[in-house]
Coordinates of C-alpha atoms in Angstrom, one line a residue:
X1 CA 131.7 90.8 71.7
X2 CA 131.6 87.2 73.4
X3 CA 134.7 85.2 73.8
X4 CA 135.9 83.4 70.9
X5 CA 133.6 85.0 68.3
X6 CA 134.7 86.8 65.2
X7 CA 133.3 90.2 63.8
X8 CA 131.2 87.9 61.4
X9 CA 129.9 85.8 63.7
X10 CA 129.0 88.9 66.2
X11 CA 127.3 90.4 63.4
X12 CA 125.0 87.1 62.4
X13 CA 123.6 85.2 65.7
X14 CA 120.9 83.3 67.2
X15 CA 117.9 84.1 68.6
X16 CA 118.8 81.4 71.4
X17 CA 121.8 83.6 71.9
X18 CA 120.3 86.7 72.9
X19 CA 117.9 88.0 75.0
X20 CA 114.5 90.1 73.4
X21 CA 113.8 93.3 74.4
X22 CA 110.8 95.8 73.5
X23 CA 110.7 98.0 71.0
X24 CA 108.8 100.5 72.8
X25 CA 111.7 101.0 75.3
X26 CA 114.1 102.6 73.2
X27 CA 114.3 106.1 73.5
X28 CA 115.8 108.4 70.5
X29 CA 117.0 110.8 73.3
X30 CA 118.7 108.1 75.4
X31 CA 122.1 106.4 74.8
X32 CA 121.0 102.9 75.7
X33 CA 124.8 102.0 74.9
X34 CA 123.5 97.9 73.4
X35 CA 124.0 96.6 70.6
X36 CA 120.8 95.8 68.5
X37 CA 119.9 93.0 66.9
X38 CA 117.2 92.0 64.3
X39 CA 116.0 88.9 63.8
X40 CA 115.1 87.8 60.3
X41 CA 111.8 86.6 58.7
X42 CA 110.9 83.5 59.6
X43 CA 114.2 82.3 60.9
X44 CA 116.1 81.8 63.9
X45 CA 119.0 83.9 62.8
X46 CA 119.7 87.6 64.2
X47 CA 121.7 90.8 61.9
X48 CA 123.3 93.0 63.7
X49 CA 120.8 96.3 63.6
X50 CA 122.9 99.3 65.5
X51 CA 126.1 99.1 67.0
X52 CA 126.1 101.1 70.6
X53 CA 127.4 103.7 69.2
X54 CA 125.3 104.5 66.3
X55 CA 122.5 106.1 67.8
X56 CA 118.6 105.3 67.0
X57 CA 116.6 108.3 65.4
X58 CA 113.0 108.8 65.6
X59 CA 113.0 107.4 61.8
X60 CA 114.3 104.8 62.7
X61 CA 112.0 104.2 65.4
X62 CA 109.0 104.3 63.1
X63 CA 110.0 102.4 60.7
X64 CA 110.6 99.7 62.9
X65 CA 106.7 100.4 64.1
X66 CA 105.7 100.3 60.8
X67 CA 107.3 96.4 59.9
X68 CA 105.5 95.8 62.8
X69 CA 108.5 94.9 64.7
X70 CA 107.8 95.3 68.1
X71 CA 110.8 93.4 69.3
X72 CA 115.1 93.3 68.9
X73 CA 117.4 91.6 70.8
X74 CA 120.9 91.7 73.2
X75 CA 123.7 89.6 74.2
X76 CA 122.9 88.1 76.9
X77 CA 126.3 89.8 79.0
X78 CA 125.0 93.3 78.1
X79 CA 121.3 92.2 80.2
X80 CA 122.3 94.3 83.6
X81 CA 123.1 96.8 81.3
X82 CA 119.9 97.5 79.9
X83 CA 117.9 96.8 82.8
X84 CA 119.6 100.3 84.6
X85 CA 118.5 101.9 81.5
X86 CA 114.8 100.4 82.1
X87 CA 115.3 101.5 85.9
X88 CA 116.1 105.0 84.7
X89 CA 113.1 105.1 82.3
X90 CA 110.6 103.4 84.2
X91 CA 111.0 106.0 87.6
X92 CA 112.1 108.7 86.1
X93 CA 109.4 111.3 87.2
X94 CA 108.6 115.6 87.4
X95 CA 109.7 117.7 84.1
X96 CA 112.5 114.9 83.3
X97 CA 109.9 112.3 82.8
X98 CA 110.3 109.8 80.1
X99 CA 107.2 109.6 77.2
X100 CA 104.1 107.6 79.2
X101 CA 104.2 104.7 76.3
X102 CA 108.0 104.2 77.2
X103 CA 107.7 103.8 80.9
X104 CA 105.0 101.5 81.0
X105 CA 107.3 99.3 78.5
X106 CA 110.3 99.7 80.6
X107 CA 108.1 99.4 84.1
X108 CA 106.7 96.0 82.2
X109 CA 110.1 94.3 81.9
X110 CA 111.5 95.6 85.1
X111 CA 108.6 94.0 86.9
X112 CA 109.1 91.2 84.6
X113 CA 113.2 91.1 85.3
X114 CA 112.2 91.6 89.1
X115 CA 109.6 88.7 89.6
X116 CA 111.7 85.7 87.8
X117 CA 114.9 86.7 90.0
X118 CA 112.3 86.6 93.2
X119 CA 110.6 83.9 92.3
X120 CA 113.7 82.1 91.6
X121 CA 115.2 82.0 95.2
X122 CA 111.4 81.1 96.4
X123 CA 112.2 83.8 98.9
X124 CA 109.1 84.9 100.0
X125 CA 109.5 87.8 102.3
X126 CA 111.9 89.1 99.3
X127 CA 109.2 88.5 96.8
X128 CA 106.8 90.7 98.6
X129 CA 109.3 93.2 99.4
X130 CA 109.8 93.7 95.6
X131 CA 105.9 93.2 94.7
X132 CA 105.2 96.2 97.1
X133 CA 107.4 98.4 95.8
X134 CA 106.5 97.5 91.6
X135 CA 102.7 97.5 92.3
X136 CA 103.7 101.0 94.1
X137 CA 105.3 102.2 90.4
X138 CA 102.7 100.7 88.5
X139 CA 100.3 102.2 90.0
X140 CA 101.4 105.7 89.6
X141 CA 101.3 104.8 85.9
X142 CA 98.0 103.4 85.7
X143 CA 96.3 106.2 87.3
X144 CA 97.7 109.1 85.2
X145 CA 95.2 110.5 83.4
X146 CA 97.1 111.1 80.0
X147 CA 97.6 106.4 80.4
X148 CA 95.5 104.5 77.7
X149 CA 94.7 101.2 77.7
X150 CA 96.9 100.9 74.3
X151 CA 100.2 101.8 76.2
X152 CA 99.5 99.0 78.5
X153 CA 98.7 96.8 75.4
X154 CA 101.4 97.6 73.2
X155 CA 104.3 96.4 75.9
X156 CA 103.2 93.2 77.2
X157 CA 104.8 90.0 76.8
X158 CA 102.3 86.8 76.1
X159 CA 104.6 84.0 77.1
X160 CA 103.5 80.8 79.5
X161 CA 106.2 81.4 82.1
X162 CA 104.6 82.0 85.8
X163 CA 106.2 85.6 86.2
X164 CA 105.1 86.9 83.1
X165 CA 101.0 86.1 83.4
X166 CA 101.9 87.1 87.2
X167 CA 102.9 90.1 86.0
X168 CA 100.2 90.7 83.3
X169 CA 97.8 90.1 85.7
X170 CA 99.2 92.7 87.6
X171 CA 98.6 95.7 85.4
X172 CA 95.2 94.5 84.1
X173 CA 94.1 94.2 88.1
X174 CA 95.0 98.0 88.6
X175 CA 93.7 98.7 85.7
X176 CA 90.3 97.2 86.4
X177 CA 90.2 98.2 90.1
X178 CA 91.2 102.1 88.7
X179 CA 88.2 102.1 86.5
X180 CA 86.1 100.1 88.8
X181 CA 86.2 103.2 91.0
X182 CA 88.9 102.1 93.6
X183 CA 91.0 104.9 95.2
X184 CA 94.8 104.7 94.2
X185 CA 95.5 103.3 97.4
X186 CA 93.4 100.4 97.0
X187 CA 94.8 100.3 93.2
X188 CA 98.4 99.9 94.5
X189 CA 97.3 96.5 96.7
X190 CA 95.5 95.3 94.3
X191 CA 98.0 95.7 91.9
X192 CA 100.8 94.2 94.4
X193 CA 98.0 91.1 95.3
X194 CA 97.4 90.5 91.1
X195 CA 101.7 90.0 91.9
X196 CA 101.5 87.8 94.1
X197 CA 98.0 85.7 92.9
X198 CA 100.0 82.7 91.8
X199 CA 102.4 82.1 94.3
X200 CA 101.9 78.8 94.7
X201 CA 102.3 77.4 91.5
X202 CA 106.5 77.6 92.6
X203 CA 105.4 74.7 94.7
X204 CA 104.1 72.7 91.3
X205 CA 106.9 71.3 89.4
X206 CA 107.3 72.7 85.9
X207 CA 106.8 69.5 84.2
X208 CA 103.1 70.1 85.2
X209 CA 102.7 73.9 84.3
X210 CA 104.3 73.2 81.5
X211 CA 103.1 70.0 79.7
X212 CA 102.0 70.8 76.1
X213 CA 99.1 68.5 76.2
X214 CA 95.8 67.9 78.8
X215 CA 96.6 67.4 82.2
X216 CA 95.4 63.9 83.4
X217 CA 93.0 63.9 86.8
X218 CA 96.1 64.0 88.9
X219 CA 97.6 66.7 87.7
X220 CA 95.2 68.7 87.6
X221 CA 94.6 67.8 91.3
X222 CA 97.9 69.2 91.9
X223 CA 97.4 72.3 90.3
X224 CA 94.0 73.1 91.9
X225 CA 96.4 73.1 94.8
X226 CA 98.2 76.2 94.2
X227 CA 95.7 78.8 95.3
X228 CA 96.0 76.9 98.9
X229 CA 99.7 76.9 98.8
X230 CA 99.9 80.6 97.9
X231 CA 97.6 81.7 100.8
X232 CA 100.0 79.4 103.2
X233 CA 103.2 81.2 101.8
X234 CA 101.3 84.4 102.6
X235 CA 98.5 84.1 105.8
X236 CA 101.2 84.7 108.4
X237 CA 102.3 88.2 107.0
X238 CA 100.7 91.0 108.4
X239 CA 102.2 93.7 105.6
X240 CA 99.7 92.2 103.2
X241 CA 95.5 93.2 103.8
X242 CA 92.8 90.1 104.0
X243 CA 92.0 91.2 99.8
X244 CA 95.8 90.4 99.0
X245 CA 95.1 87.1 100.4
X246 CA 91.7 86.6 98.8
X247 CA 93.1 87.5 95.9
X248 CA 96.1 84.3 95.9
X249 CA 93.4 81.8 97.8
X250 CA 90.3 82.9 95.7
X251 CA 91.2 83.9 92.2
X252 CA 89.8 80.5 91.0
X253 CA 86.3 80.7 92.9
X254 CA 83.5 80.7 91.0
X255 CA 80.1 82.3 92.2
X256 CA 77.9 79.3 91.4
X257 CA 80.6 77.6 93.5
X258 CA 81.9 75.2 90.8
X259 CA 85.6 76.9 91.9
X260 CA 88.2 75.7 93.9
X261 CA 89.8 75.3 96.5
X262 CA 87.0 75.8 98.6
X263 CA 83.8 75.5 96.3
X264 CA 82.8 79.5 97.5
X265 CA 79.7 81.2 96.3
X266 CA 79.0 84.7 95.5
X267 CA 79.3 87.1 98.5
X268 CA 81.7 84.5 100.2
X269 CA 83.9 85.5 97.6
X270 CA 85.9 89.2 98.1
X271 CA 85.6 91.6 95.9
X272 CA 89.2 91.8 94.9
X273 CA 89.7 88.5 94.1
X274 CA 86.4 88.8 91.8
X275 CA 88.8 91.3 89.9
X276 CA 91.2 89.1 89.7
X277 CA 88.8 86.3 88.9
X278 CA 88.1 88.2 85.5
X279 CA 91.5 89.5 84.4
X280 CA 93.3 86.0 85.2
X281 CA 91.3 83.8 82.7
X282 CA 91.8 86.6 80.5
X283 CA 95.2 87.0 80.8
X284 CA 95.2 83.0 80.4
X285 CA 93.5 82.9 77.2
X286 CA 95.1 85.7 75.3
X287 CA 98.9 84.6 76.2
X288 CA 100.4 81.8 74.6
X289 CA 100.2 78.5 76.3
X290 CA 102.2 75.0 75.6
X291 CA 98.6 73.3 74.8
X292 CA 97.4 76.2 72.7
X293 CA 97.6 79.8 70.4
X294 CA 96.4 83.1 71.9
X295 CA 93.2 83.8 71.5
X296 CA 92.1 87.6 70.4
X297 CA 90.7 89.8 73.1
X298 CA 87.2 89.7 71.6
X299 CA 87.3 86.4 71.2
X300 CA 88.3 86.4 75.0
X301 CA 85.7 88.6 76.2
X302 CA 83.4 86.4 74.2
X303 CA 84.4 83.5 76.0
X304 CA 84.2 85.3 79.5
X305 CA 80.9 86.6 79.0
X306 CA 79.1 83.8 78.6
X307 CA 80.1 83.4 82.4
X308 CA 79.0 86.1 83.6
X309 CA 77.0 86.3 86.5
X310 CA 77.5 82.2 87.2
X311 CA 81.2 82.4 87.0
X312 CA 82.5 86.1 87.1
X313 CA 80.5 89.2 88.7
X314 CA 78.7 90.9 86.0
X315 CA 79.8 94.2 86.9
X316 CA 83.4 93.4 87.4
X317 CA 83.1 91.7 83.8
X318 CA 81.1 94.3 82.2
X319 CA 83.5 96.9 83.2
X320 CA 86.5 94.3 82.0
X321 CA 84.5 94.4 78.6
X322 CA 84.1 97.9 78.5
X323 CA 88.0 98.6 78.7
X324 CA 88.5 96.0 76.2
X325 CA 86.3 97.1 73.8
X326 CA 87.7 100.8 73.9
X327 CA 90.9 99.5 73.3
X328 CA 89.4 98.0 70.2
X329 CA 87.5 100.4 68.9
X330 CA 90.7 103.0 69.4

């Protein structure tokens, strides 16, 4: 319990006070050793749900699925707590392998946890370090063959902040790249480039990513600058492959050439940043933003398709569709 607060108190708090946590990373088997915490109908007040020491049951579990709560929350103090419990879920692996749904969930918001603290200290040789080793665990994930597009789906957060669409972008690049035909080695860069695609946006001040109306002519100049800035923080590595770097310098080429930074056209543009292309704008248009709602995913793909083949690769998008509309349909 915090300093200073009484049992009441502790049992009715903020949402501001705590921090959210998925759902679908609670385990009836595991001890997760948090208190819970609900957060009422439209309001900004959280009930204590379970104490750490009252143990969720499968019931339980379902119940909550079927409110359609997909979220509770934790004091912020007990944060390092649960993120060795996501550790322990998320590469756990053999016969005492966690439920696939529950690792991609705890995988999710350690790579989520991971990137903010990296990005953070603007340490880049730190940054890839960790990007390596995440797309490495996301990759073994994405390539099972019991993994659905709905496990992804179900676990990913849809807020504005650069580490979470980094993220996002992450998992729907391996995705795409797995079904595109890639092998898993070439899934596991990909993924670790889709981590690294928007480096450069630490060098635009958050005033700018952040504004909650249109961006005026020069700041939008400035962010058409990050893809550059990205490829500088990167070009002098050599633990990274020339599709990594395509990936952060190209994502926002177009192949009528109406992109930037460089105004490329169609085969000047590599492959893997035509992946990234495709899951980036989607990614963008189904999170929320500070100027806008999310949009749906068929509303998305809508959107995309009517750029396909001027904008995106057709068969990159028409693959991106396909995994989309599966997920639908399911």
């Amino acid at each position: 319990m915090p300093p200073h607060t009484t049992a009441r108190q502790y049992r009715e708090m903020f949402v501001t006070d705590l921090i959210p946590i998925s759902v679908s990373t609670l385990l009836p088997t595991e001890v997760v050793g948090l208190d819970l915490f609900r957060q009422e109908t439209e309001s900004e007040h959280c009930k204590l749900y379970r104490a750490a020491d009252y143990p969720l049951t499968l019931d339980d579990l379902s119940r909550l699925k079927h409110r359609g709560v997909t979220r509770l929350f934790i004091n912020k103090a007990s944060r390092s707590v649960y993120q060795s419990y996501l550790r322990k879920v998320a590469t756990t692996s053999g016969p005492d392998a966690f439920p696939l749904t529950a690792r991609v969930g705890a995988l999710n918001e350690v790579v989520r946890d991971v990137l903010e603290s990296a990005f953070k200290r603007d340490d880049v040789t730190e940054t890839v370090n960790a990007a390596e080793k995440l797309g490495s665990l996301a990759t073994e994930l994405i390539t099972q063959d019991e993994f659905t597009v709905s496990d992804l789906f179900q676990v990913l957060h849809h807020d504005y902040a650069t580490f979470t669409h980094s993220a996002n972008v992450a998992f729907y690049s391996g995705l795409l790249a797995n079904e595109l035909g890639y092998s898993k080695e070439d899934v596991e860069k990909i993924t670790t480039g889709g981590l690294l695609h928007d480096l450069g946006k630490l060098e635009i001040g958050e005033h700018i990513l952040c504004k909650p109306g249109k961006l005026n002519d020069d700041e939008f100049r400035i962010i058409r600058l990050h893809p550059t800035l990205g490829f500088k923080k990167l070009a002098h590595r050599d633990d990274l492959n020339e599709g990594q770097l395509m990936m952060a310098y190209q994502h926002h080429e177009r192949l009528d050439g109406k992109g930037y930074p460089v105004g490329c056209v169609s085969d000047d543009i590599h492959p893997w940043a035509k992946i990234c292309a495709v899951v980036d704008v989607f990614e963008a248009l189904t999170s929320q933003r500070p100027y806008r709602t999310p949009m749906t995913r068929s509303k998305a793909i809508a959107l995309l398709q009517r750029d396909s083949g001027t904008h995106f690769d057709s068969e990159v998008l028409a693959c991106w569709k396909s995994i989309i509309q599966r997920n639908l349909a399911s």
